[in-house]
């Protein structure tokens, strides 16, 4: 008969994971959900009191307990208490720029194949939502190098990432500046590049120079015009495989007894994702045969097809 394994330690925080276990401690954030599904995020402070329209309760009633319990306020309101998941944290975090929604962050981590130990470059740090997912994915031996043009966005992202991980993440660096200029100057080589910005095609040359052969560039864009221009720029560049573009839609379902139907809420279009892989130096992918639209491919366009003879 096998020996029982040791239980998880009462207090455990991996600096690189953002995962907290054991008893709730002062300074941690918790998520309160009432019977109507309304949510509150609070930072636990000894001696402090939480107020709502359903009464109040003391933070001391939460500190020292295992998460996953219900607390009752002075007016009889019940609140479920858990530490927030990353997906819950990012949709409620303070925002400078729009956040990358969890459904898109999950697609990026999976489809861009962000692996433990990878060096990922991120341009356009926004509010730090995607940064948190990337840091978790690369693990303790990887690196995430973020570039942000706007100082106010960088400040918000820095605060959010630090809050989620409980301190400065050792695998993260944040550079204030334009990736198109800063990345070539750094001389860094990387495995993956994520471009979350208005004009990602402006950074394609810098991305191509920094990516290792087989690396992946991914653009996160909101409009069809951005999508089209980035895809065509990748094709004209010639040093990448044929770009792949898609979006993801998420629909919840209502399930109660025999009443099983689509829910009334849906996370529809948030952004398009485009990926392409870096070819080895001097190599080009096979030319894809397509019927070009006039003016779409610059020098590659040879004019309209001749009229068919009848």
mmCIF file of C-alpha atoms in Angstrom:
data_model
loop_
_atom_site.group_PDB
_atom_site.id
_atom_site.type_symbol
_atom_site.label_atom_id
_atom_site.label_comp_id
_atom_site.label_asym_id
_atom_site.label_seq_id
_atom_site.Cartn_x
_atom_site.Cartn_y
_atom_site.Cartn_z
ATOM 1 C CA UNK A 1 0.000 0.000 0.000
ATOM 2 C CA UNK A 2 1.473 3.343 -1.032
ATOM 3 C CA UNK A 3 2.365 5.908 1.565
ATOM 4 C CA UNK A 4 0.069 8.961 1.733
ATOM 5 C CA UNK A 5 1.513 12.025 0.057
ATOM 6 C CA UNK A 6 2.294 15.118 2.059
ATOM 7 C CA UNK A 7 -0.511 17.678 2.035
ATOM 8 C CA UNK A 8 0.016 20.983 0.306
ATOM 9 C CA UNK A 9 1.671 23.536 2.566
ATOM 10 C CA UNK A 10 -0.643 25.877 4.406
ATOM 11 C CA UNK A 11 0.986 28.894 2.813
ATOM 12 C CA UNK A 12 2.348 28.516 -0.710
ATOM 13 C CA UNK A 13 3.045 31.209 -3.266
ATOM 14 C CA UNK A 14 5.222 30.643 -6.316
ATOM 15 C CA UNK A 15 6.537 34.042 -7.355
ATOM 16 C CA UNK A 16 6.218 33.175 -11.044
ATOM 17 C CA UNK A 17 2.807 31.481 -10.999
ATOM 18 C CA UNK A 18 0.465 33.972 -9.366
ATOM 19 C CA UNK A 19 -1.177 31.039 -7.576
ATOM 20 C CA UNK A 20 -1.887 31.317 -3.856
ATOM 21 C CA UNK A 21 -2.952 28.384 -1.701
ATOM 22 C CA UNK A 22 -3.856 27.835 1.911
ATOM 23 C CA UNK A 23 -5.388 30.266 4.365
ATOM 24 C CA UNK A 24 -6.394 33.720 3.213
ATOM 25 C CA UNK A 25 -3.836 36.286 4.300
ATOM 26 C CA UNK A 26 -3.797 40.011 4.820
ATOM 27 C CA UNK A 27 -2.856 41.830 1.606
ATOM 28 C CA UNK A 28 -4.434 39.195 -0.667
ATOM 29 C CA UNK A 29 -7.275 39.950 -3.035
ATOM 30 C CA UNK A 30 -10.501 37.965 -2.806
ATOM 31 C CA UNK A 31 -13.606 37.886 -4.966
ATOM 32 C CA UNK A 32 -17.048 38.134 -3.343
ATOM 33 C CA UNK A 33 -20.135 36.953 -5.247
ATOM 34 C CA UNK A 34 -23.637 37.514 -3.837
ATOM 35 C CA UNK A 35 -26.805 35.514 -4.489
ATOM 36 C CA UNK A 36 -27.601 37.611 -7.587
ATOM 37 C CA UNK A 37 -24.183 37.080 -9.106
ATOM 38 C CA UNK A 38 -22.884 40.575 -8.337
ATOM 39 C CA UNK A 39 -19.146 40.600 -7.830
ATOM 40 C CA UNK A 40 -16.810 42.578 -5.586
ATOM 41 C CA UNK A 41 -13.013 42.382 -5.475
ATOM 42 C CA UNK A 42 -11.446 43.456 -2.201
ATOM 43 C CA UNK A 43 -7.946 43.494 -0.730
ATOM 44 C CA UNK A 44 -7.940 42.002 2.757
ATOM 45 C CA UNK A 45 -6.820 44.382 5.491
ATOM 46 C CA UNK A 46 -6.944 43.602 9.197
ATOM 47 C CA UNK A 47 -9.434 45.823 11.011
ATOM 48 C CA UNK A 48 -11.164 46.966 7.813
ATOM 49 C CA UNK A 49 -14.876 46.558 7.087
ATOM 50 C CA UNK A 50 -16.641 45.711 3.808
ATOM 51 C CA UNK A 51 -19.868 47.626 3.063
ATOM 52 C CA UNK A 52 -22.600 46.967 0.519
ATOM 53 C CA UNK A 53 -26.349 47.505 0.166
ATOM 54 C CA UNK A 54 -26.732 44.201 2.017
ATOM 55 C CA UNK A 55 -24.934 45.316 5.166
ATOM 56 C CA UNK A 56 -21.324 44.854 6.206
ATOM 57 C CA UNK A 57 -18.818 42.372 7.620
ATOM 58 C CA UNK A 58 -15.240 42.555 8.911
ATOM 59 C CA UNK A 59 -12.229 41.565 6.831
ATOM 60 C CA UNK A 60 -11.004 39.746 9.941
ATOM 61 C CA UNK A 61 -13.859 37.252 9.427
ATOM 62 C CA UNK A 62 -12.144 36.185 6.172
ATOM 63 C CA UNK A 63 -8.462 36.346 7.088
ATOM 64 C CA UNK A 64 -7.114 32.985 8.227
ATOM 65 C CA UNK A 65 -9.849 30.871 6.615
ATOM 66 C CA UNK A 66 -9.596 28.527 3.648
ATOM 67 C CA UNK A 67 -11.134 29.992 0.479
ATOM 68 C CA UNK A 68 -14.425 28.563 -0.771
ATOM 69 C CA UNK A 69 -16.766 29.556 2.052
ATOM 70 C CA UNK A 70 -19.826 31.765 2.521
ATOM 71 C CA UNK A 71 -19.841 34.837 4.743
ATOM 72 C CA UNK A 72 -23.033 36.534 5.965
ATOM 73 C CA UNK A 73 -23.274 40.312 6.259
ATOM 74 C CA UNK A 74 -24.969 42.254 9.041
ATOM 75 C CA UNK A 75 -28.183 42.509 6.957
ATOM 76 C CA UNK A 76 -28.274 38.809 6.080
ATOM 77 C CA UNK A 77 -26.604 39.021 2.658
ATOM 78 C CA UNK A 78 -24.557 35.960 1.731
ATOM 79 C CA UNK A 79 -21.292 36.167 -0.197
ATOM 80 C CA UNK A 80 -19.230 33.374 -1.699
ATOM 81 C CA UNK A 81 -15.513 33.940 -1.042
ATOM 82 C CA UNK A 82 -12.727 32.737 -3.358
ATOM 83 C CA UNK A 83 -9.399 34.025 -4.580
ATOM 84 C CA UNK A 84 -9.973 35.405 -8.118
ATOM 85 C CA UNK A 85 -8.938 33.311 -11.103
ATOM 86 C CA UNK A 86 -6.739 34.972 -13.691
ATOM 87 C CA UNK A 87 -9.694 35.137 -16.096
ATOM 88 C CA UNK A 88 -11.739 36.901 -13.408
ATOM 89 C CA UNK A 89 -8.914 39.227 -12.433
ATOM 90 C CA UNK A 90 -8.233 40.564 -15.929
ATOM 91 C CA UNK A 91 -11.839 41.538 -16.722
ATOM 92 C CA UNK A 92 -12.098 43.538 -13.491
ATOM 93 C CA UNK A 93 -8.578 45.009 -13.301
ATOM 94 C CA UNK A 94 -8.012 48.771 -13.601
ATOM 95 C CA UNK A 95 -7.602 49.644 -17.279
ATOM 96 C CA UNK A 96 -5.406 52.020 -19.178
ATOM 97 C CA UNK A 97 -5.999 50.431 -22.573
ATOM 98 C CA UNK A 98 -8.549 47.753 -23.461
ATOM 99 C CA UNK A 99 -7.684 44.319 -22.101
ATOM 100 C CA UNK A 100 -7.103 41.165 -24.126
ATOM 101 C CA UNK A 101 -10.105 39.056 -23.162
ATOM 102 C CA UNK A 102 -9.497 35.614 -21.613
ATOM 103 C CA UNK A 103 -10.916 33.841 -24.673
ATOM 104 C CA UNK A 104 -8.326 35.536 -26.879
ATOM 105 C CA UNK A 105 -5.474 35.142 -24.395
ATOM 106 C CA UNK A 106 -6.223 31.409 -24.275
ATOM 107 C CA UNK A 107 -6.161 31.227 -28.077
ATOM 108 C CA UNK A 108 -2.840 33.068 -28.183
ATOM 109 C CA UNK A 109 -1.181 30.830 -25.594
ATOM 110 C CA UNK A 110 -2.419 27.665 -27.323
ATOM 111 C CA UNK A 111 -2.257 28.546 -31.033
ATOM 112 C CA UNK A 112 0.996 30.497 -30.799
ATOM 113 C CA UNK A 113 2.375 27.551 -28.807
ATOM 114 C CA UNK A 114 3.817 29.566 -25.916
ATOM 115 C CA UNK A 115 5.857 26.946 -24.068
ATOM 116 C CA UNK A 116 7.741 26.785 -20.732
ATOM 117 C CA UNK A 117 11.146 28.397 -21.143
ATOM 118 C CA UNK A 118 10.181 30.417 -24.218
ATOM 119 C CA UNK A 119 11.286 34.002 -24.785
ATOM 120 C CA UNK A 120 8.177 35.941 -25.808
ATOM 121 C CA UNK A 121 8.206 39.546 -26.978
ATOM 122 C CA UNK A 122 4.993 41.520 -26.553
ATOM 123 C CA UNK A 123 4.388 44.886 -28.231
ATOM 124 C CA UNK A 124 1.530 46.906 -26.806
ATOM 125 C CA UNK A 125 1.269 45.874 -23.158
ATOM 126 C CA UNK A 126 -2.161 47.479 -22.749
ATOM 127 C CA UNK A 127 -3.359 46.907 -19.198
ATOM 128 C CA UNK A 128 -1.226 43.800 -18.592
ATOM 129 C CA UNK A 129 -3.915 41.152 -19.100
ATOM 130 C CA UNK A 130 -2.115 39.158 -21.798
ATOM 131 C CA UNK A 131 1.187 39.689 -20.003
ATOM 132 C CA UNK A 132 -0.104 37.720 -17.011
ATOM 133 C CA UNK A 133 -1.102 34.780 -19.232
ATOM 134 C CA UNK A 134 2.230 34.842 -21.066
ATOM 135 C CA UNK A 135 4.223 34.905 -17.825
ATOM 136 C CA UNK A 136 2.323 31.892 -16.550
ATOM 137 C CA UNK A 137 2.882 30.030 -19.815
ATOM 138 C CA UNK A 138 6.660 30.608 -20.086
ATOM 139 C CA UNK A 139 7.211 29.456 -16.508
ATOM 140 C CA UNK A 140 10.132 30.215 -14.198
ATOM 141 C CA UNK A 141 12.789 29.667 -16.863
ATOM 142 C CA UNK A 142 11.222 31.719 -19.655
ATOM 143 C CA UNK A 143 11.124 35.435 -20.407
ATOM 144 C CA UNK A 144 8.504 37.960 -21.444
ATOM 145 C CA UNK A 145 9.818 41.228 -22.857
ATOM 146 C CA UNK A 146 7.079 43.843 -23.201
ATOM 147 C CA UNK A 147 7.256 47.099 -25.147
ATOM 148 C CA UNK A 148 4.813 49.969 -24.692
ATOM 149 C CA UNK A 149 4.849 53.410 -26.324
ATOM 150 C CA UNK A 150 2.600 55.184 -23.822
ATOM 151 C CA UNK A 151 3.860 55.743 -20.306
ATOM 152 C CA UNK A 152 0.367 55.885 -18.748
ATOM 153 C CA UNK A 153 -0.456 52.435 -20.168
ATOM 154 C CA UNK A 154 2.869 51.051 -18.971
ATOM 155 C CA UNK A 155 2.187 52.327 -15.446
ATOM 156 C CA UNK A 156 -1.254 50.677 -15.301
ATOM 157 C CA UNK A 157 0.111 47.392 -16.686
ATOM 158 C CA UNK A 158 2.976 47.395 -14.202
ATOM 159 C CA UNK A 159 0.562 47.874 -11.301
ATOM 160 C CA UNK A 160 -1.810 45.135 -12.513
ATOM 161 C CA UNK A 161 0.908 42.551 -13.163
ATOM 162 C CA UNK A 162 2.551 43.301 -9.824
ATOM 163 C CA UNK A 163 -0.794 43.017 -8.059
ATOM 164 C CA UNK A 164 -1.623 39.659 -9.629
ATOM 165 C CA UNK A 165 1.744 38.060 -8.919
ATOM 166 C CA UNK A 166 2.159 39.667 -5.523
ATOM 167 C CA UNK A 167 5.360 41.482 -6.497
ATOM 168 C CA UNK A 168 7.686 42.041 -9.419
ATOM 169 C CA UNK A 169 7.809 39.006 -11.701
ATOM 170 C CA UNK A 170 11.458 37.971 -12.227
ATOM 171 C CA UNK A 171 10.849 36.850 -15.831
ATOM 172 C CA UNK A 172 9.283 40.129 -16.969
ATOM 173 C CA UNK A 173 10.870 43.247 -18.418
ATOM 174 C CA UNK A 174 8.911 46.300 -19.565
ATOM 175 C CA UNK A 175 10.479 48.794 -21.954
ATOM 176 C CA UNK A 176 8.935 52.187 -22.654
ATOM 177 C CA UNK A 177 9.358 52.782 -26.375
ATOM 178 C CA UNK A 178 8.556 51.630 -29.911
ATOM 179 C CA UNK A 179 9.314 47.962 -30.593
ATOM 180 C CA UNK A 180 10.272 48.833 -34.182
ATOM 181 C CA UNK A 181 13.207 50.818 -32.785
ATOM 182 C CA UNK A 182 13.916 49.272 -29.390
ATOM 183 C CA UNK A 183 13.930 45.574 -30.330
ATOM 184 C CA UNK A 184 16.576 45.841 -33.100
ATOM 185 C CA UNK A 185 18.707 48.015 -30.812
ATOM 186 C CA UNK A 186 18.550 45.374 -28.056
ATOM 187 C CA UNK A 187 19.919 42.626 -30.322
ATOM 188 C CA UNK A 188 17.559 40.120 -28.666
ATOM 189 C CA UNK A 189 16.394 36.935 -30.402
ATOM 190 C CA UNK A 190 13.103 35.370 -29.392
ATOM 191 C CA UNK A 191 10.731 32.479 -29.989
ATOM 192 C CA UNK A 192 7.407 34.294 -30.222
ATOM 193 C CA UNK A 193 6.270 37.863 -30.899
ATOM 194 C CA UNK A 194 2.776 39.175 -30.090
ATOM 195 C CA UNK A 195 1.759 42.477 -31.694
ATOM 196 C CA UNK A 196 -1.226 44.137 -30.021
ATOM 197 C CA UNK A 197 -1.275 47.595 -31.587
ATOM 198 C CA UNK A 198 -2.990 49.787 -34.159
ATOM 199 C CA UNK A 199 -0.410 49.252 -36.924
ATOM 200 C CA UNK A 200 1.379 45.911 -36.359
ATOM 201 C CA UNK A 201 2.689 45.896 -39.955
ATOM 202 C CA UNK A 202 5.067 48.696 -38.936
ATOM 203 C CA UNK A 203 6.875 46.247 -36.655
ATOM 204 C CA UNK A 204 7.077 43.314 -39.074
ATOM 205 C CA UNK A 205 10.670 43.935 -40.196
ATOM 206 C CA UNK A 206 11.859 44.203 -36.583
ATOM 207 C CA UNK A 207 9.910 41.043 -35.719
ATOM 208 C CA UNK A 208 11.434 39.152 -38.653
ATOM 209 C CA UNK A 209 14.951 40.117 -37.589
ATOM 210 C CA UNK A 210 14.402 39.064 -33.971
ATOM 211 C CA UNK A 211 12.478 35.822 -34.473
ATOM 212 C CA UNK A 212 14.399 32.560 -34.539
ATOM 213 C CA UNK A 213 13.650 30.280 -37.520
ATOM 214 C CA UNK A 214 10.399 28.461 -36.792
ATOM 215 C CA UNK A 215 9.277 31.229 -34.440
ATOM 216 C CA UNK A 216 5.793 32.672 -34.647
ATOM 217 C CA UNK A 217 4.527 36.206 -35.042
ATOM 218 C CA UNK A 218 0.947 36.901 -33.939
ATOM 219 C CA UNK A 219 -1.066 40.071 -34.507
ATOM 220 C CA UNK A 220 -4.114 40.984 -32.430
ATOM 221 C CA UNK A 221 -6.223 43.475 -34.401
ATOM 222 C CA UNK A 222 -9.767 44.770 -34.030
ATOM 223 C CA UNK A 223 -10.875 45.674 -37.563
ATOM 224 C CA UNK A 224 -11.018 44.029 -40.965
ATOM 225 C CA UNK A 225 -8.908 46.806 -42.513
ATOM 226 C CA UNK A 226 -6.115 46.155 -39.999
ATOM 227 C CA UNK A 227 -6.473 42.424 -40.603
ATOM 228 C CA UNK A 228 -6.191 42.808 -44.380
ATOM 229 C CA UNK A 229 -3.199 45.135 -44.287
ATOM 230 C CA UNK A 230 -1.226 42.984 -41.862
ATOM 231 C CA UNK A 231 -1.881 39.788 -43.833
ATOM 232 C CA UNK A 232 -0.853 41.400 -47.112
ATOM 233 C CA UNK A 233 2.285 42.876 -45.524
ATOM 234 C CA UNK A 234 3.293 39.430 -44.259
ATOM 235 C CA UNK A 235 2.783 37.967 -47.726
ATOM 236 C CA UNK A 236 4.833 40.656 -49.449
ATOM 237 C CA UNK A 237 7.636 40.306 -46.875
ATOM 238 C CA UNK A 238 8.307 36.766 -48.061
ATOM 239 C CA UNK A 239 10.087 35.535 -44.951
ATOM 240 C CA UNK A 240 7.028 33.998 -43.312
ATOM 241 C CA UNK A 241 4.648 31.164 -44.044
ATOM 242 C CA UNK A 242 1.155 31.893 -45.336
ATOM 243 C CA UNK A 243 -0.624 33.839 -42.540
ATOM 244 C CA UNK A 244 -3.601 32.261 -40.813
ATOM 245 C CA UNK A 245 -6.435 34.482 -39.562
ATOM 246 C CA UNK A 246 -9.399 33.709 -37.312
ATOM 247 C CA UNK A 247 -11.588 34.943 -34.458
ATOM 248 C CA UNK A 248 -13.287 33.160 -31.579
ATOM 249 C CA UNK A 249 -16.810 33.633 -30.260
ATOM 250 C CA UNK A 250 -18.010 32.386 -26.877
ATOM 251 C CA UNK A 251 -21.676 31.721 -26.042
ATOM 252 C CA UNK A 252 -22.829 30.615 -22.616
ATOM 253 C CA UNK A 253 -25.701 28.177 -22.049
ATOM 254 C CA UNK A 254 -28.577 28.202 -19.583
ATOM 255 C CA UNK A 255 -29.038 24.746 -18.063
ATOM 256 C CA UNK A 256 -31.829 24.277 -15.520
ATOM 257 C CA UNK A 257 -33.780 21.046 -15.541
ATOM 258 C CA UNK A 258 -35.332 20.611 -18.988
ATOM 259 C CA UNK A 259 -34.757 24.275 -19.808
ATOM 260 C CA UNK A 260 -31.534 23.929 -21.788
ATOM 261 C CA UNK A 261 -30.961 26.791 -24.214
ATOM 262 C CA UNK A 262 -28.358 29.315 -25.301
ATOM 263 C CA UNK A 263 -27.814 32.042 -22.730
ATOM 264 C CA UNK A 264 -28.670 35.671 -23.318
ATOM 265 C CA UNK A 265 -25.059 36.776 -22.942
ATOM 266 C CA UNK A 266 -22.381 36.204 -25.546
ATOM 267 C CA UNK A 267 -18.807 37.378 -25.955
ATOM 268 C CA UNK A 268 -18.839 38.040 -29.667
ATOM 269 C CA UNK A 269 -16.211 39.798 -31.741
ATOM 270 C CA UNK A 270 -13.343 41.215 -29.716
ATOM 271 C CA UNK A 271 -10.453 40.967 -32.179
ATOM 272 C CA UNK A 272 -8.945 39.002 -35.043
ATOM 273 C CA UNK A 273 -5.828 36.890 -34.566
ATOM 274 C CA UNK A 274 -3.267 36.345 -37.308
ATOM 275 C CA UNK A 275 -0.246 34.045 -37.081
ATOM 276 C CA UNK A 276 2.669 33.185 -39.369
ATOM 277 C CA UNK A 277 5.922 31.241 -38.863
ATOM 278 C CA UNK A 278 9.386 32.606 -39.567
ATOM 279 C CA UNK A 279 11.280 30.937 -42.381
ATOM 280 C CA UNK A 280 15.018 30.202 -42.155
ATOM 281 C CA UNK A 281 17.328 32.939 -43.529
ATOM 282 C CA UNK A 282 17.210 33.126 -47.314
ATOM 283 C CA UNK A 283 14.284 30.714 -47.550
ATOM 284 C CA UNK A 284 10.834 31.501 -48.890
ATOM 285 C CA UNK A 285 7.624 29.468 -48.709
ATOM 286 C CA UNK A 286 6.131 27.967 -51.879
ATOM 287 C CA UNK A 287 4.171 30.578 -53.817
ATOM 288 C CA UNK A 288 0.499 30.121 -53.116
ATOM 289 C CA UNK A 289 -1.585 30.228 -56.248
ATOM 290 C CA UNK A 290 -4.364 32.725 -55.861
ATOM 291 C CA UNK A 291 -6.356 35.074 -58.019
ATOM 292 C CA UNK A 292 -5.040 38.505 -56.946
ATOM 293 C CA UNK A 293 -7.193 41.547 -56.450
ATOM 294 C CA UNK A 294 -5.959 44.595 -58.403
ATOM 295 C CA UNK A 295 -3.171 46.375 -56.512
ATOM 296 C CA UNK A 296 -3.141 43.898 -53.658
ATOM 297 C CA UNK A 297 0.393 42.542 -53.937
ATOM 298 C CA UNK A 298 2.530 45.327 -55.332
ATOM 299 C CA UNK A 299 5.193 43.972 -57.692
ATOM 300 C CA UNK A 300 3.730 40.466 -57.499
ATOM 301 C CA UNK A 301 0.581 41.657 -59.276
ATOM 302 C CA UNK A 302 0.808 41.177 -63.035
ATOM 303 C CA UNK A 303 -2.472 42.720 -64.062
ATOM 304 C CA UNK A 304 -5.978 41.381 -64.683
ATOM 305 C CA UNK A 305 -6.488 38.035 -66.314
ATOM 306 C CA UNK A 306 -6.981 38.227 -70.074
ATOM 307 C CA UNK A 307 -10.544 37.952 -71.229
ATOM 308 C CA UNK A 308 -11.470 34.416 -72.217
ATOM 309 C CA UNK A 309 -11.902 33.828 -75.890
ATOM 310 C CA UNK A 310 -15.291 32.654 -77.040
#
